[in-house]
Short mmCIF file of C-alpha atoms in Angstrom, two decimals:
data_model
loop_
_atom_site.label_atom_id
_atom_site.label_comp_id
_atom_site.label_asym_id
_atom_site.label_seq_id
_atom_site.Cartn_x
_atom_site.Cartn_y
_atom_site.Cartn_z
CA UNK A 1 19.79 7.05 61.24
CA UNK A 2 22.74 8.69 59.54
CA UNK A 3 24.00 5.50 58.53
CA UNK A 4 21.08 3.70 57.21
CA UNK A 5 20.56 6.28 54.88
CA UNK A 6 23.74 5.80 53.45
CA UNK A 7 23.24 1.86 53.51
CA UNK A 8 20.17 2.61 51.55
CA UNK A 9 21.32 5.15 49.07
CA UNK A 10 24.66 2.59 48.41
CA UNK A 11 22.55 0.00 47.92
CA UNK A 12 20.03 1.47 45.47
CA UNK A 13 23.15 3.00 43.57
CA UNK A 14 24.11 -0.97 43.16
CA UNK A 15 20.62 -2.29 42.63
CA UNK A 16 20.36 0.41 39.52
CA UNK A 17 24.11 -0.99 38.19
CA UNK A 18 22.83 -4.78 38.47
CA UNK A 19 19.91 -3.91 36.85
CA UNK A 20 21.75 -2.45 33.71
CA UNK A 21 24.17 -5.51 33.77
CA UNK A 22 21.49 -7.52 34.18
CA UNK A 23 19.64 -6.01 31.31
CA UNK A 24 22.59 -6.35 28.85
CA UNK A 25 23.42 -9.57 29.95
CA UNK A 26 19.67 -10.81 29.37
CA UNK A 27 20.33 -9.79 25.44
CA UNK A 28 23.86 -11.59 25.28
CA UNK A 29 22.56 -14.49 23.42
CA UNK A 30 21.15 -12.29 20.45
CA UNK A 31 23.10 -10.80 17.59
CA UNK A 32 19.78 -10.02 15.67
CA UNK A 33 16.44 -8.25 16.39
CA UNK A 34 13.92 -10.59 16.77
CA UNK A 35 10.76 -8.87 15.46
CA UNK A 36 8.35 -12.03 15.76
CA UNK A 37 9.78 -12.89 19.40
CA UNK A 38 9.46 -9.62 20.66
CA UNK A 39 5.92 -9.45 19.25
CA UNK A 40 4.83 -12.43 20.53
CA UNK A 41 6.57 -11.79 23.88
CA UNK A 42 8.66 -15.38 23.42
CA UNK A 43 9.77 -16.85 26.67
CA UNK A 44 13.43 -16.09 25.63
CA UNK A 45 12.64 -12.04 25.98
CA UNK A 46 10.89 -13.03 29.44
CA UNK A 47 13.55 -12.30 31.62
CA UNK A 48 14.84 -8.96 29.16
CA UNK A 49 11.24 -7.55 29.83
CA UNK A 50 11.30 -8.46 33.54
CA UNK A 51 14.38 -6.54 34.20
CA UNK A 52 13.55 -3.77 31.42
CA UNK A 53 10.55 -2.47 33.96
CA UNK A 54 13.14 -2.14 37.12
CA UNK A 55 15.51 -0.32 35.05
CA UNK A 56 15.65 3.43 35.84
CA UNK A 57 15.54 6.20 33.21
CA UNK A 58 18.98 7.34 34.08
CA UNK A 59 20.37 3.92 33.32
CA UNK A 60 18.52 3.92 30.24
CA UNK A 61 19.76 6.80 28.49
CA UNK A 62 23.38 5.28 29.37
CA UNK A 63 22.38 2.28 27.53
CA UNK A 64 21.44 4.40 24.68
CA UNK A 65 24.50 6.46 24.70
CA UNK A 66 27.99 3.88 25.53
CA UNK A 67 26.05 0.24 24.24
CA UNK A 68 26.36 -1.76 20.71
CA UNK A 69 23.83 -1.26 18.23
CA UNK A 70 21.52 -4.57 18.88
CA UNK A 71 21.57 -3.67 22.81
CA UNK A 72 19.97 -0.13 21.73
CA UNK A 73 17.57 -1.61 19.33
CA UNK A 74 15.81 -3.82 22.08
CA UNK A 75 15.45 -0.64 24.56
CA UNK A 76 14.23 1.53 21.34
CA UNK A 77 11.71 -0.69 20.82
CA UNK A 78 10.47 -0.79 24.62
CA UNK A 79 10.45 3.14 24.88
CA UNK A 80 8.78 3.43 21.66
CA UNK A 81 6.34 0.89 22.46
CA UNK A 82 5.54 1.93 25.57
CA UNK A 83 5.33 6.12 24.44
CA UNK A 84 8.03 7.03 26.92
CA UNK A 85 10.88 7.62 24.08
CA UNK A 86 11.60 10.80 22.42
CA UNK A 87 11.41 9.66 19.11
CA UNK A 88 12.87 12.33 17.31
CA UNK A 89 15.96 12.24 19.47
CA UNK A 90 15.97 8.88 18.90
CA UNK A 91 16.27 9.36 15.04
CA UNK A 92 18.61 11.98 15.04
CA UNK A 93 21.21 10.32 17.26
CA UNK A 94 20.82 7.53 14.93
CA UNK A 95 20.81 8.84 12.08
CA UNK A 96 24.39 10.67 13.01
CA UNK A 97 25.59 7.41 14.56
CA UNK A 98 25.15 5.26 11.00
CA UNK A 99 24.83 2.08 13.01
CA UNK A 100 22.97 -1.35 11.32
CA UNK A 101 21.68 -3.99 12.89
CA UNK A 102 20.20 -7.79 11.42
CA UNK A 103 16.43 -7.45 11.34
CA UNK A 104 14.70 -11.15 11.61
CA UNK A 105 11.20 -11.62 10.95
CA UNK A 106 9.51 -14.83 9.36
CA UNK A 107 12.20 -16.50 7.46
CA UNK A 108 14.14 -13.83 6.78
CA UNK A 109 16.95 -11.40 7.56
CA UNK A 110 18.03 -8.30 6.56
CA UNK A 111 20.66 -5.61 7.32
CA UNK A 112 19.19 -2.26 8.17
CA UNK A 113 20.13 0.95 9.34
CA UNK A 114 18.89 1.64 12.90
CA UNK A 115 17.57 5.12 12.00
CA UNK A 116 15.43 3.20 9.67
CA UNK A 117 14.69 1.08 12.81
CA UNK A 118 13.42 3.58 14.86
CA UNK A 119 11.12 5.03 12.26
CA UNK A 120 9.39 1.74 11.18
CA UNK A 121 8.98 0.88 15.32
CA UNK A 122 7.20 4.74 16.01
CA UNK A 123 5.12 3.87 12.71
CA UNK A 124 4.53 0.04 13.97
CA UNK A 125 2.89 1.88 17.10
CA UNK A 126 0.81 4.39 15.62
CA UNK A 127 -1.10 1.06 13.83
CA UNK A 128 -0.70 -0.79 17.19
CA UNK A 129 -2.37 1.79 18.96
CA UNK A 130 -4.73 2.55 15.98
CA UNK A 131 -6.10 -1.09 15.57
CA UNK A 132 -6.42 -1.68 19.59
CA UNK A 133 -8.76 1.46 19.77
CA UNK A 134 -10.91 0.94 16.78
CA UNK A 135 -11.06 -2.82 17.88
CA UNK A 136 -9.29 -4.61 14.53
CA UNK A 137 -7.89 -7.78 13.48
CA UNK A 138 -5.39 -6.30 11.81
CA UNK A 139 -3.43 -2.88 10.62
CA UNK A 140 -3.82 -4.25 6.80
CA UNK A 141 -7.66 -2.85 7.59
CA UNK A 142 -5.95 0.77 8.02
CA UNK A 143 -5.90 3.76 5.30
CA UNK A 144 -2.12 4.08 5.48
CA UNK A 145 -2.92 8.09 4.16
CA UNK A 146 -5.15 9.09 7.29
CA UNK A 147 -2.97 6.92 9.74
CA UNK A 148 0.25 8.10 8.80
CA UNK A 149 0.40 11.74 6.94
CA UNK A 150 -1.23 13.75 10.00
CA UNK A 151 0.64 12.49 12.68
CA UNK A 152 2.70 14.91 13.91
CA UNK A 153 5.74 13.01 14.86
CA UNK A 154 5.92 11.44 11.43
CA UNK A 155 5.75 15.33 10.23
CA UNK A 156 9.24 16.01 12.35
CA UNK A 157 10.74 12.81 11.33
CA UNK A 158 10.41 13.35 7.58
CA UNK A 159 11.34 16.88 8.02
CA UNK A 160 14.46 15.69 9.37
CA UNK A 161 15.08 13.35 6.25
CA UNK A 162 13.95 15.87 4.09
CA UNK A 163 16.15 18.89 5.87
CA UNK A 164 18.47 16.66 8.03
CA UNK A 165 22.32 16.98 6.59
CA UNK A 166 23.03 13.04 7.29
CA UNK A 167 23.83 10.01 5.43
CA UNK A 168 20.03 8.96 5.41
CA UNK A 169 18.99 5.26 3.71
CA UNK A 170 16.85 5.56 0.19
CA UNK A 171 14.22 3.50 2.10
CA UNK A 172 13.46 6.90 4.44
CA UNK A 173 13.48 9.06 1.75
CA UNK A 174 10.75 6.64 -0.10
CA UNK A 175 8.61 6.90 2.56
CA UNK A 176 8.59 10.61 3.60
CA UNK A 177 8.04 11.56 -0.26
CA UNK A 178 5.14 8.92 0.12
CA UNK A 179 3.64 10.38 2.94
CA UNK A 180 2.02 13.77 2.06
CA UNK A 181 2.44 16.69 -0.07
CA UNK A 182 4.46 18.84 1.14
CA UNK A 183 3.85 22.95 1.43
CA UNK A 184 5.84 25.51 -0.84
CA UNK A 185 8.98 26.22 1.54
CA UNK A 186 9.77 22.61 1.12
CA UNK A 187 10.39 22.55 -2.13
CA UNK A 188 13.52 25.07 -2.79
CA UNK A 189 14.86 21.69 -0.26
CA UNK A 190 13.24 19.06 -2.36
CA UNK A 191 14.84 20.71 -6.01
CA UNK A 192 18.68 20.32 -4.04
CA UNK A 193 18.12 17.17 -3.59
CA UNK A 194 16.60 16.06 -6.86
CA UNK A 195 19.77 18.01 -8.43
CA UNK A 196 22.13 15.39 -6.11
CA UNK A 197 20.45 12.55 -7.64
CA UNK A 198 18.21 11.70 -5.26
CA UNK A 199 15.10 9.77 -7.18
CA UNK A 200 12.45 9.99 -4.30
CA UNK A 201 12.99 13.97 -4.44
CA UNK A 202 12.99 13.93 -8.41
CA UNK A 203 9.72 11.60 -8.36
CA UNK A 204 7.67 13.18 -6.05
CA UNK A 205 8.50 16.94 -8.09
CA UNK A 206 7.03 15.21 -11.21
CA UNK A 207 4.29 13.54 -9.70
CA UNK A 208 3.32 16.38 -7.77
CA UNK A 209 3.70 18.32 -11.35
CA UNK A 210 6.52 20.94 -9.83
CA UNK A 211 7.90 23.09 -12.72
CA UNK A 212 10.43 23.84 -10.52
CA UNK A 213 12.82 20.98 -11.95
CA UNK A 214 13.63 20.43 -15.51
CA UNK A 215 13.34 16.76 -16.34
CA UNK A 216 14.83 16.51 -19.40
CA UNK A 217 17.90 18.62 -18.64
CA UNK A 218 18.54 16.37 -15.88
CA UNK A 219 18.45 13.69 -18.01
CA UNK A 220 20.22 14.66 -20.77
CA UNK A 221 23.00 15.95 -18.69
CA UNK A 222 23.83 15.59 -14.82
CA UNK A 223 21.94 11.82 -14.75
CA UNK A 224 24.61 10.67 -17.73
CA UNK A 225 27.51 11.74 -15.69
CA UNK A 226 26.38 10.68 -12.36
CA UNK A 227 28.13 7.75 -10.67
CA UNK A 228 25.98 5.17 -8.58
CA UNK A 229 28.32 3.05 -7.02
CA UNK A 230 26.58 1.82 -3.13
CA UNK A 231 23.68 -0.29 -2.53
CA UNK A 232 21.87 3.03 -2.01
CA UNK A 233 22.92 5.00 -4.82
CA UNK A 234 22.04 1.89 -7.15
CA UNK A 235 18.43 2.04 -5.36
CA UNK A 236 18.08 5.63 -6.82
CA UNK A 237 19.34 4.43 -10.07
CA UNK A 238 17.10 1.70 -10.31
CA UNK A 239 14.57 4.10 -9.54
CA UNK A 240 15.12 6.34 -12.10
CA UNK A 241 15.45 3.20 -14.79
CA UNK A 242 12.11 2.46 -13.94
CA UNK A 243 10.63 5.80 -14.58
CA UNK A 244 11.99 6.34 -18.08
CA UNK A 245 11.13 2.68 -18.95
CA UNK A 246 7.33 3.49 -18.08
CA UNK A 247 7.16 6.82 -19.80
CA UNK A 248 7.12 4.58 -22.74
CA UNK A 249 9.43 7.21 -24.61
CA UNK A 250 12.01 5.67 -27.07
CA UNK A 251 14.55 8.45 -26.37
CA UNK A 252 13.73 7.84 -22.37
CA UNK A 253 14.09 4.21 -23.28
CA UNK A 254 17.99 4.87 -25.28
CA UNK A 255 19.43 6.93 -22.21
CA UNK A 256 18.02 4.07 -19.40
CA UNK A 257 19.20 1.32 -21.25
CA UNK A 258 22.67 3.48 -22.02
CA UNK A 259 22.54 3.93 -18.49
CA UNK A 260 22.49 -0.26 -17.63
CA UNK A 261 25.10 -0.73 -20.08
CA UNK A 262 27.10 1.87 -18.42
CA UNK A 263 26.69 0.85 -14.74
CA UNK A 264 26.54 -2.73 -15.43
CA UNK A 265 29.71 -3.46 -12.97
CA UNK A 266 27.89 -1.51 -9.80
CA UNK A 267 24.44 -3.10 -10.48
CA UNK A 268 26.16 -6.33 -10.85
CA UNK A 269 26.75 -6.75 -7.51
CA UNK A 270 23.34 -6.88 -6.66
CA UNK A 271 21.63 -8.25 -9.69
CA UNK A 272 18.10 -9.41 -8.38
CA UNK A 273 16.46 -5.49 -8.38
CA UNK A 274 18.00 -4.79 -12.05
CA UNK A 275 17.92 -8.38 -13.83
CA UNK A 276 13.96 -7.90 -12.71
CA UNK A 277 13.66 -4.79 -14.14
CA UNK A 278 15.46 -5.76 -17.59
CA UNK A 279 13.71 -8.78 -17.24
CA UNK A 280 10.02 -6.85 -17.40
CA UNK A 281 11.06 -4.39 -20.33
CA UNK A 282 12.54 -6.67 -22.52
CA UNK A 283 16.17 -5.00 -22.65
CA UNK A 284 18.96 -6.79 -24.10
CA UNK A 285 22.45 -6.31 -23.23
#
């Protein structure tokens, strides 16, 4: 009797190991997420999904903690999808990790950070789950406000890109400043990072008529000076351009296009968000 326990507890120890091997090894063939696929539950996830259900939670987290970026995004997805992930963990580990990963879908393919991965799955869900119980065709039916702003793991998650000291993607900050308005302890937070050049914080203090900021110090000053140099700097920047050009002020008009001229050799390098924007204002240079 002795001994068969032991036989049994050695062979479950293995049966777990294969079963994280297995699971890897049924993702080898991938060096992109496959958002449609994984959707549609394509016959090439089959065997992933098989395995996925006999893999234990202990295994799991090990996957989450030692394997490449692409392994973790399948698993993220599954635990999301299936309401057994800690979300905000999730994000925060990412978010201090700074892995990417190649997002297909359609036609296309893009390079995004898997913090920003982990959000858009957890707000994928909420409309998932959203359209299944109110018996849609489709999320596009949804009020994005009612949704989205009073879910209260959304709340944590933008707290942590609003609070969170991380390297955190212009695409995050977008969508927490789109999500609610936020109450007055927030906005001490919100002012710091409007002051670092962070457009999403400046926007949402103007639109949410904050006289907590002053606009045209800021822009007579600090935004002159500022560099923006990386994709996501330039996404502030071109954020900012776009602002000024709509206020329809010729002196808001001087400094953006003063501003283009200046940063022409960032922006350069990715011309198709600024060329449009120049493009739809009629700016020479």
């Amino acid at each position: 009797m002795k001994y068969s326990f032991y036989i049994f507890l050695l062979s479950s120890i293995v049966s777990f190991s294969q079963n994280k091997e297995n699971l890897v090894k049924s993702l080898s063939g991938f060096s992109s997420y496959q958002s449609d696929c994984v959707r549609q539950n394509c016959k090439e996830f089959q065997e992933f999904f098989k395995v996925y259900e006999k893999t234990d939670g202990k295994e799991i987290r090990e996957l989450l903690e030692k394997e490449k970026p692409i392994i973790r995004a399948y698993v993220e997805n599954r635990l999301i999808v299936g309401g057994k992930a800690d979300v905000v963990g999730l994000f925060e580990k990412e978010l201090k990790n700074q892995d990417s990963i190649e997002f297909s879908f359609c036609l296309y393919s893009i390079t995004i950070p898997l913090s920003n991965f982990v959000y858009n799955q957890y707000i994928e869900a909420i409309y998932d789950k959203e359209i299944l119980k109110r018996g849609l065709e489709n999320k596009f039916i949804l009020n994005y406000d009612i949704t989205i702003k009073d879910d209260s793991i959304v709340r944590k998650l933008d707290s942590v890109i609003i609070f969170g000291n991380y390297k955190i993607d212009y695409d995050l900050y977008s969508q927490a400043f789109k999500n609610r308005t936020y109450p007055v302890n927030y906005i001490k937070r919100i002012n710091e990072l409007a002051l670092d050049n962070n457009a999403f914080a400046f926007k949402y203090l103007v639109e949410n008529k904050e006289n907590t900021f002053d606009v045209d110090l800021y822009f007579h000053n600090q935004f002159q000076n500022a560099e923006f140099k990386t994709y996501n700097e330039l996404m502030h920047l071109r954020e900012y351009l776009e602002y000024l050009l709509k206020s329809k002020s010729d002196e808001n008009r001087k400094i953006a296009i003063e501003k283009i001229i200046k940063e022409k050799e960032h922006w350069s390098v990715y011309p198709r968000q600024f060329k449009q924007l120049i493009d739809e204002f009629d700016i020479k240079i």
